Short mmCIF file of C-alpha atoms and ligand atoms in Angstrom, two decimals:
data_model
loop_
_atom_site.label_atom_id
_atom_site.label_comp_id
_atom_site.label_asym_id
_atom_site.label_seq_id
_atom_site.Cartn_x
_atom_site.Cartn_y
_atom_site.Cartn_z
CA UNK T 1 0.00 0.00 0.00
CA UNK T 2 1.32 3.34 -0.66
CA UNK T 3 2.64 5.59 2.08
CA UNK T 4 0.15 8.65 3.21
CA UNK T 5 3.15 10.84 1.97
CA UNK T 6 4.29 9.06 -1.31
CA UNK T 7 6.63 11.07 -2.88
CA UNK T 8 6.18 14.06 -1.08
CA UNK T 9 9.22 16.13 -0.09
CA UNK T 10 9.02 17.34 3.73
CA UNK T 11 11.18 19.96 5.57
CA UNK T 12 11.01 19.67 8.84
CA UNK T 13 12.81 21.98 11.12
CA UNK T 14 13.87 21.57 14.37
CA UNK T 15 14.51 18.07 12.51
CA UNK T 16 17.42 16.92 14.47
CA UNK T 17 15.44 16.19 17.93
CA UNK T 18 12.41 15.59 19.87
CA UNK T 19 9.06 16.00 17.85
CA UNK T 20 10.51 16.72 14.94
CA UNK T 21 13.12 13.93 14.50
CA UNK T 22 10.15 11.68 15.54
CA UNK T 23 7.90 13.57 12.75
CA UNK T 24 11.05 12.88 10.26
CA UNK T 25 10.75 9.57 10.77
CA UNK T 26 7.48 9.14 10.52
CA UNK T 27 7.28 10.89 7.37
CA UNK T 28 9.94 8.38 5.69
CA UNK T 29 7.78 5.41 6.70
CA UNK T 30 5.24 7.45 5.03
CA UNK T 31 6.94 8.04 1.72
CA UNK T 32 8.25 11.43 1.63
CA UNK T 33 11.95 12.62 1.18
CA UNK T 34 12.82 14.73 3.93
CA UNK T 35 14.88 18.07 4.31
CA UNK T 36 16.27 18.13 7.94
CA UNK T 37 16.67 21.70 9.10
CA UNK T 38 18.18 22.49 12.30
CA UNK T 39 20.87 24.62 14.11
CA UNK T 40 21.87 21.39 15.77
CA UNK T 41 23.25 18.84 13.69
CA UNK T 42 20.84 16.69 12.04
CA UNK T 43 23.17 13.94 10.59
CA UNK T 44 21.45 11.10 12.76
CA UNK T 45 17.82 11.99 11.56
CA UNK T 46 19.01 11.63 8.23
CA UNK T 47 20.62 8.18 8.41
CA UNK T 48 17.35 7.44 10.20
CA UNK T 49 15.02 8.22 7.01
CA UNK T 50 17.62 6.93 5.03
CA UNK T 51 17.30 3.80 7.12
CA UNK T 52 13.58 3.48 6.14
CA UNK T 53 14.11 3.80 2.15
CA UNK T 54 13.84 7.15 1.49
CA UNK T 55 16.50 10.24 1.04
CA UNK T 56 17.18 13.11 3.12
CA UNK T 57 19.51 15.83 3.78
CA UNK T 58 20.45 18.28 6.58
CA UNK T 59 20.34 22.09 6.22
CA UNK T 60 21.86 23.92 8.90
CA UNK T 61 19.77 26.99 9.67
CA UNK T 62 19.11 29.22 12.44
CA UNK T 63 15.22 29.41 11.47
CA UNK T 64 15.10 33.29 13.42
CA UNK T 65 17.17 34.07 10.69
CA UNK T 66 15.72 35.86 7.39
CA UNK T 67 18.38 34.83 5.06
CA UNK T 68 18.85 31.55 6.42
CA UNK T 69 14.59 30.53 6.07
CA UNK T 70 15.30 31.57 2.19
CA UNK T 71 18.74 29.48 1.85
CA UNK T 72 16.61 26.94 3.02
CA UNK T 73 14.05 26.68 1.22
CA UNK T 74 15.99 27.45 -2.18
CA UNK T 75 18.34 24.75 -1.38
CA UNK T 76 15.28 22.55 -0.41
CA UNK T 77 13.67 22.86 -3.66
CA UNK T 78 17.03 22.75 -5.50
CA UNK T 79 17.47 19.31 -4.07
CA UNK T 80 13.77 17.70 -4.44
CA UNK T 81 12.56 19.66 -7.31
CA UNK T 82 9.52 21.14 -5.13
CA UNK T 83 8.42 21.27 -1.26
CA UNK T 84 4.68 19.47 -0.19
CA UNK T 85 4.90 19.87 3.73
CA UNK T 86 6.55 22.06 5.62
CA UNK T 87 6.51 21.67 9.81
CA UNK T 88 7.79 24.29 12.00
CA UNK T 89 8.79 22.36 14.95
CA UNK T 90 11.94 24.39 15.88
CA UNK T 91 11.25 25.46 19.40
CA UNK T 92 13.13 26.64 22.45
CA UNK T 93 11.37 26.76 26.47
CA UNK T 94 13.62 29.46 27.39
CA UNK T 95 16.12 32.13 26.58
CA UNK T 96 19.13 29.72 27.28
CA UNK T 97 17.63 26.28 26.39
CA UNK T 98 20.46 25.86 23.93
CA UNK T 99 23.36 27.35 25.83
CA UNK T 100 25.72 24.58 27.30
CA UNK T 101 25.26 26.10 30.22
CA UNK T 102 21.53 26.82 29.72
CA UNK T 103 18.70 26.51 32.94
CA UNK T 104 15.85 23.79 32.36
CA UNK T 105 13.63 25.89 35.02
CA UNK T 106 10.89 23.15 35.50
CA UNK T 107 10.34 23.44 39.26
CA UNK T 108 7.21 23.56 39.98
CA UNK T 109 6.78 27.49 39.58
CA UNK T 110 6.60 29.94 42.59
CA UNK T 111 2.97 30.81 42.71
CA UNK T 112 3.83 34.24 44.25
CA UNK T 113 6.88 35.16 41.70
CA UNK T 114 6.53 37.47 39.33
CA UNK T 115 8.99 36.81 36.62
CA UNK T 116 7.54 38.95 33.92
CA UNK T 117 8.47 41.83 36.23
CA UNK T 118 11.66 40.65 36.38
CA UNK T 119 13.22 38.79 33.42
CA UNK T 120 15.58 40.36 31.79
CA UNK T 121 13.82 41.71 28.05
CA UNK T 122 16.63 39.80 26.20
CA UNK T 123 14.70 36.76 27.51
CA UNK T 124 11.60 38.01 26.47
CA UNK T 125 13.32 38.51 23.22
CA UNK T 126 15.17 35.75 22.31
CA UNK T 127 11.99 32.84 22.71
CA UNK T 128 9.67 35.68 21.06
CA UNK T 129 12.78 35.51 17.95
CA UNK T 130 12.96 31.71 17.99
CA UNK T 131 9.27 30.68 18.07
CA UNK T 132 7.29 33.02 16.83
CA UNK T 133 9.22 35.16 14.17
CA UNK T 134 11.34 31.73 13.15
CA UNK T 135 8.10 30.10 12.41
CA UNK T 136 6.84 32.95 10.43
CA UNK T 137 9.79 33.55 8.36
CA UNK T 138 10.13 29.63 7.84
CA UNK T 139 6.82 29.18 7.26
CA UNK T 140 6.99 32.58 4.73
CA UNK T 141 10.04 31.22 3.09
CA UNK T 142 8.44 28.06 2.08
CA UNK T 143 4.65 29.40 0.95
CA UNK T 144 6.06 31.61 -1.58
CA UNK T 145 7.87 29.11 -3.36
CA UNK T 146 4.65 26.60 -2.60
CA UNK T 147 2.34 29.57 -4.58
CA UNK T 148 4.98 29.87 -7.37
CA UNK T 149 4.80 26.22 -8.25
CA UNK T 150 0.99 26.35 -7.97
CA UNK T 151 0.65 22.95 -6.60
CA UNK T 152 -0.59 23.48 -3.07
CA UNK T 153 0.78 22.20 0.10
CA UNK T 154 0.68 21.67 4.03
CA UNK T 155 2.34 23.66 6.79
CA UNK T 156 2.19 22.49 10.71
CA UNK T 157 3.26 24.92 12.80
CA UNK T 158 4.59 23.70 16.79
CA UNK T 159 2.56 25.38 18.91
CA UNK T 160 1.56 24.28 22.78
CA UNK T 161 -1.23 23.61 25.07
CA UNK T 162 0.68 27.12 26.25
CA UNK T 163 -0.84 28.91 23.07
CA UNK T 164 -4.23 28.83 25.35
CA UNK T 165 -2.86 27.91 29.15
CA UNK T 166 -0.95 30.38 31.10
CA UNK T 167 2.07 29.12 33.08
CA UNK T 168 3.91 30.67 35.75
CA UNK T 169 7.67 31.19 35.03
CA UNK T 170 7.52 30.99 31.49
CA UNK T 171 5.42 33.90 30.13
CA UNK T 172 7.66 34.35 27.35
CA UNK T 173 7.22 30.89 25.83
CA UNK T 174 3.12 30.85 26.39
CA UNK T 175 3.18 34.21 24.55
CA UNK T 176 5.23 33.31 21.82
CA UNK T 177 2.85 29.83 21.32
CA UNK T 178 -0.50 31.86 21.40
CA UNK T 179 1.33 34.00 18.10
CA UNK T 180 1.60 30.75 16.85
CA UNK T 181 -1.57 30.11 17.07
CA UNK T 182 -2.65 33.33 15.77
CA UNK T 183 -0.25 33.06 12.83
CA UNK T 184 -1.26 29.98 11.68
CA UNK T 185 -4.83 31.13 10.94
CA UNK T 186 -3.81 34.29 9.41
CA UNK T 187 -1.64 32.06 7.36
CA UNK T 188 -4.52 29.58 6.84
CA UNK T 189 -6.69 32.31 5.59
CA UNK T 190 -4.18 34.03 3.39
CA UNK T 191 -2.93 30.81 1.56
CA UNK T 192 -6.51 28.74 1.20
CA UNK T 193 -6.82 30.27 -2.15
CA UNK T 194 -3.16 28.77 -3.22
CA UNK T 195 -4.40 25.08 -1.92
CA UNK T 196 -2.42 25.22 0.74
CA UNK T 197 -3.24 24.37 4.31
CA UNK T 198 -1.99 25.80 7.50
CA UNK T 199 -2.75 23.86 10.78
CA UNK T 200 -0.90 24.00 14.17
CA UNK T 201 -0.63 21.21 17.30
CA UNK T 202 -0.85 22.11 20.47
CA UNK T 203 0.95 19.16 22.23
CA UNK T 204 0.73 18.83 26.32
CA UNK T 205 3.79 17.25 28.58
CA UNK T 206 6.03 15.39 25.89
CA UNK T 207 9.19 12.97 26.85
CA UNK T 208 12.04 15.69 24.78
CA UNK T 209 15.04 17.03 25.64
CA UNK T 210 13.14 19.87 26.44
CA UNK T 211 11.44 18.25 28.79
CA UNK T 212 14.33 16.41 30.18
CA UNK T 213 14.21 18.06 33.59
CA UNK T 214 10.46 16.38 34.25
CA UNK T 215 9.96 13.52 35.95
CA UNK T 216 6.76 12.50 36.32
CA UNK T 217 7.43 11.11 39.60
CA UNK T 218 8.37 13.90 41.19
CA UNK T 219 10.02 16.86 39.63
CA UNK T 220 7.09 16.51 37.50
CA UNK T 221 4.10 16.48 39.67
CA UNK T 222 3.33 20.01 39.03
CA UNK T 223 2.73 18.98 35.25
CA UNK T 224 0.98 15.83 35.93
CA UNK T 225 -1.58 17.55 37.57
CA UNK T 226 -2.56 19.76 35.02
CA UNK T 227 -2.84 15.73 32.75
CA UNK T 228 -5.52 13.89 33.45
CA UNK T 229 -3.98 10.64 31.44
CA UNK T 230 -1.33 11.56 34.26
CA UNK T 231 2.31 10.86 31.98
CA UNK T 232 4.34 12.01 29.49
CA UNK T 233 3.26 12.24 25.85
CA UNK T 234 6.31 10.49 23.68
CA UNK T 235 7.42 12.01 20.33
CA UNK T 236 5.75 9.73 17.94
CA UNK T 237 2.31 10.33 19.36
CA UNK T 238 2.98 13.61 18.58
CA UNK T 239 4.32 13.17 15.04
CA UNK T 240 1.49 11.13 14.29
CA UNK T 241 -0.84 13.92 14.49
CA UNK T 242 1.87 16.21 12.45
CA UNK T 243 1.36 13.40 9.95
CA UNK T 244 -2.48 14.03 9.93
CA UNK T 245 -1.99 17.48 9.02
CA UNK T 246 0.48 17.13 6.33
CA UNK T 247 -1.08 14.54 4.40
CA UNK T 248 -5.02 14.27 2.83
CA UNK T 249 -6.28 12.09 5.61
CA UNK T 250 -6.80 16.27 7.02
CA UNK T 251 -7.75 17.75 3.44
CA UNK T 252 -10.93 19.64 5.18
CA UNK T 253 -8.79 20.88 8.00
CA UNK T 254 -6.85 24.75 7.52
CA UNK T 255 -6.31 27.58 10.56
CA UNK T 256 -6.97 24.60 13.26
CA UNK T 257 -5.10 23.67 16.37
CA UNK T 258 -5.42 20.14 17.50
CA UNK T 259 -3.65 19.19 21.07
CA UNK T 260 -2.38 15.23 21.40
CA UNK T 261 -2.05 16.67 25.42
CA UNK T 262 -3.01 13.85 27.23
CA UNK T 263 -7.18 15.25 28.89
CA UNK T 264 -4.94 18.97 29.82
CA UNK T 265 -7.84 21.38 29.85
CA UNK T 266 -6.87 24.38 26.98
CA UNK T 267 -10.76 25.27 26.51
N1 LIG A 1 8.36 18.73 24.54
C1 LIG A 1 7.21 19.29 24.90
O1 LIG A 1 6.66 19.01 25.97
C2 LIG A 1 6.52 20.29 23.97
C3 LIG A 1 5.20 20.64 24.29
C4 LIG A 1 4.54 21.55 23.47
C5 LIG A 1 5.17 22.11 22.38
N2 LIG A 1 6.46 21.76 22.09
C6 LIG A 1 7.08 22.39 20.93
O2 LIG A 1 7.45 21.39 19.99
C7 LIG A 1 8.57 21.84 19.25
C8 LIG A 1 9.65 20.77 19.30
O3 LIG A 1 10.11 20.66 20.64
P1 LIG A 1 10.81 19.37 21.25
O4 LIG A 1 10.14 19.05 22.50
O5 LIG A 1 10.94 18.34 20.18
O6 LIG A 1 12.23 19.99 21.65
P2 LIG A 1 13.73 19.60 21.24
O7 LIG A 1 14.59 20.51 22.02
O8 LIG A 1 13.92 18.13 21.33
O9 LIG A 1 13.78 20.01 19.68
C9 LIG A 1 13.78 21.34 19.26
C10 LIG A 1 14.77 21.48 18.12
O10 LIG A 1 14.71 22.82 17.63
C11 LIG A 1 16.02 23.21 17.32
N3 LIG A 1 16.11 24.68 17.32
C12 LIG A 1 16.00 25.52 18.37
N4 LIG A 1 16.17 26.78 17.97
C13 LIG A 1 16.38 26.75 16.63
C14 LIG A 1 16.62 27.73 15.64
N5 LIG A 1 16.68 29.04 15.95
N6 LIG A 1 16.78 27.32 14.37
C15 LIG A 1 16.72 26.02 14.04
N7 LIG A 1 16.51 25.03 14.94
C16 LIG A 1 16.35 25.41 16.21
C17 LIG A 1 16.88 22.59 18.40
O11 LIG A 1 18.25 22.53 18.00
C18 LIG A 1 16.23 21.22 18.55
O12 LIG A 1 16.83 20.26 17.71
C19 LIG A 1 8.98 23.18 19.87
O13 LIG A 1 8.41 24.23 19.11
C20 LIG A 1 8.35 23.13 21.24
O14 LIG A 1 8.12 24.42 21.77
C21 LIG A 1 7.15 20.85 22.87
#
């Protein structure tokens, strides 16, 4: 039987880890070809498609950065000869996620702090740079070339259950998720006449490296009460919903948000 994505070509940033390695994969199993995209290295996601029949290639790009969304999606279609899907999964929970010597603050938060007051706007700026204007110029990047070649397309955009659920300690983060959200249905509405469709996910607690500093045991707790199915998400539940919204199985679906989040309340 043919793969949901059968000859598709996919980039996928944030390719080289976490959701969106586990989307990559996916996808090859799928059918597509996939462009891995990713300041991190994203060797081992490639031999990992490659390892299920299909080709890929890393592009290393710093998605808050204009030039760098347009090198990669040139390069992209240089290499496939088009781009079908596109998912925006590159993503950081805090200024210094990616800093070797970067803070994973997921103590339960102080209910009387009040870091907004406090954190320093460089913070504020940085996660606001990474996920919400690296998504737009990634997802900009690729939709012009999609309207050019007139043959439609998908875009999932990373959002969070944060996009709808405040969280105290990491204002910046829920912020930049709810422009997601808001993005992806100005995109949705802006691109439906080109065929192509725009959705986001919304995912709860997932087992990531970004998420590496939750236990659900303890550290944790804090998060498990706010998930009724009380654990951790893993990656490939995730990416099977990203898979939904790339490929027809959605073909009714543009400008939505759906949340594999385990029962967390976001309505
Ligand atoms: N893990 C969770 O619980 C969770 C929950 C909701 C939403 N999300 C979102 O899902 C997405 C994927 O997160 P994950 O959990 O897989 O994390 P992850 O850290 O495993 O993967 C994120 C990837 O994005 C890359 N990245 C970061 N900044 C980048 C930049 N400027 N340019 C290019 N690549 C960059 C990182 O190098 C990393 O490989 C993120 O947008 C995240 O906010 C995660």
């Amino acid at each position: 039987m043919a793969g949901r994505l059968e000859g598709k070509v996919a980039i996928v940033t944030g390719g080289a880890s976490g959701i969106g390695r586990a989307s990559a994969e996916l996808f090859a199993e799928e059918g597509a070809n996939v462009v891995v995209a990713d300041l991190r290295d994203g060797t081992e996601t490639v031999a990992a498609v490659r390892g299920r029949g299909r080709e890929a290639v890393f592009i290393e790009t710093d998605t808050s950065d204009e030039a760098a969304c347009e090198t990669l999606a040139k390069d992209a279609e240089a290499a496939f000869g088009g781009i079908d899907v596109l998912v925006a999964a590159a993503g950081i929970s805090n200024w210094r996620y990616l800093d070797p010597e970067g803070l994973a603050p997921h103590e339960e938060p102080d209910p009387t702090a009040t870091y907004l007051l406090n954190a320093p706007v460089e913070a504020w700026q940085k996660v606001l740079d990474v996920n919400l204007t690296g998504v737009m110029l990634s997802a900009r990047a690729v939709a012009r070339r999609m309207v050019a070649a007139g043959n439609g397309g998908a875009i999932v955009n990373l959002a969070s259950i944060m996009a709808k659920v405040p969280l105290q300690g990491v204002g910046p983060y829920c912020v930049s998720k709810a422009g997601v959200w808001m993005l992806t249905k100005v995109l949705a509405l802006e691109l439906a006449p080109h065929g192509i469709r725009v959705n986001a996910i919304g995912p709860g607690f997932i087992e990531t490296p970004m998420t590496a500093g939750i236990d659900e045991a303890d550290t944790g707790a804090w998060a498990m009460r706010l998930t009724p199915m009380h654990r951790m998400g893993r990656p490939d539940e995730v990416a099977r919903t990203v898979l939904f919204l790339a490929c027809g199985d959605s073909s009714f679906y543009t400008g939505a948000m759906l949340h594999p989040h385990g029962g967390v309340f976001t309505d």
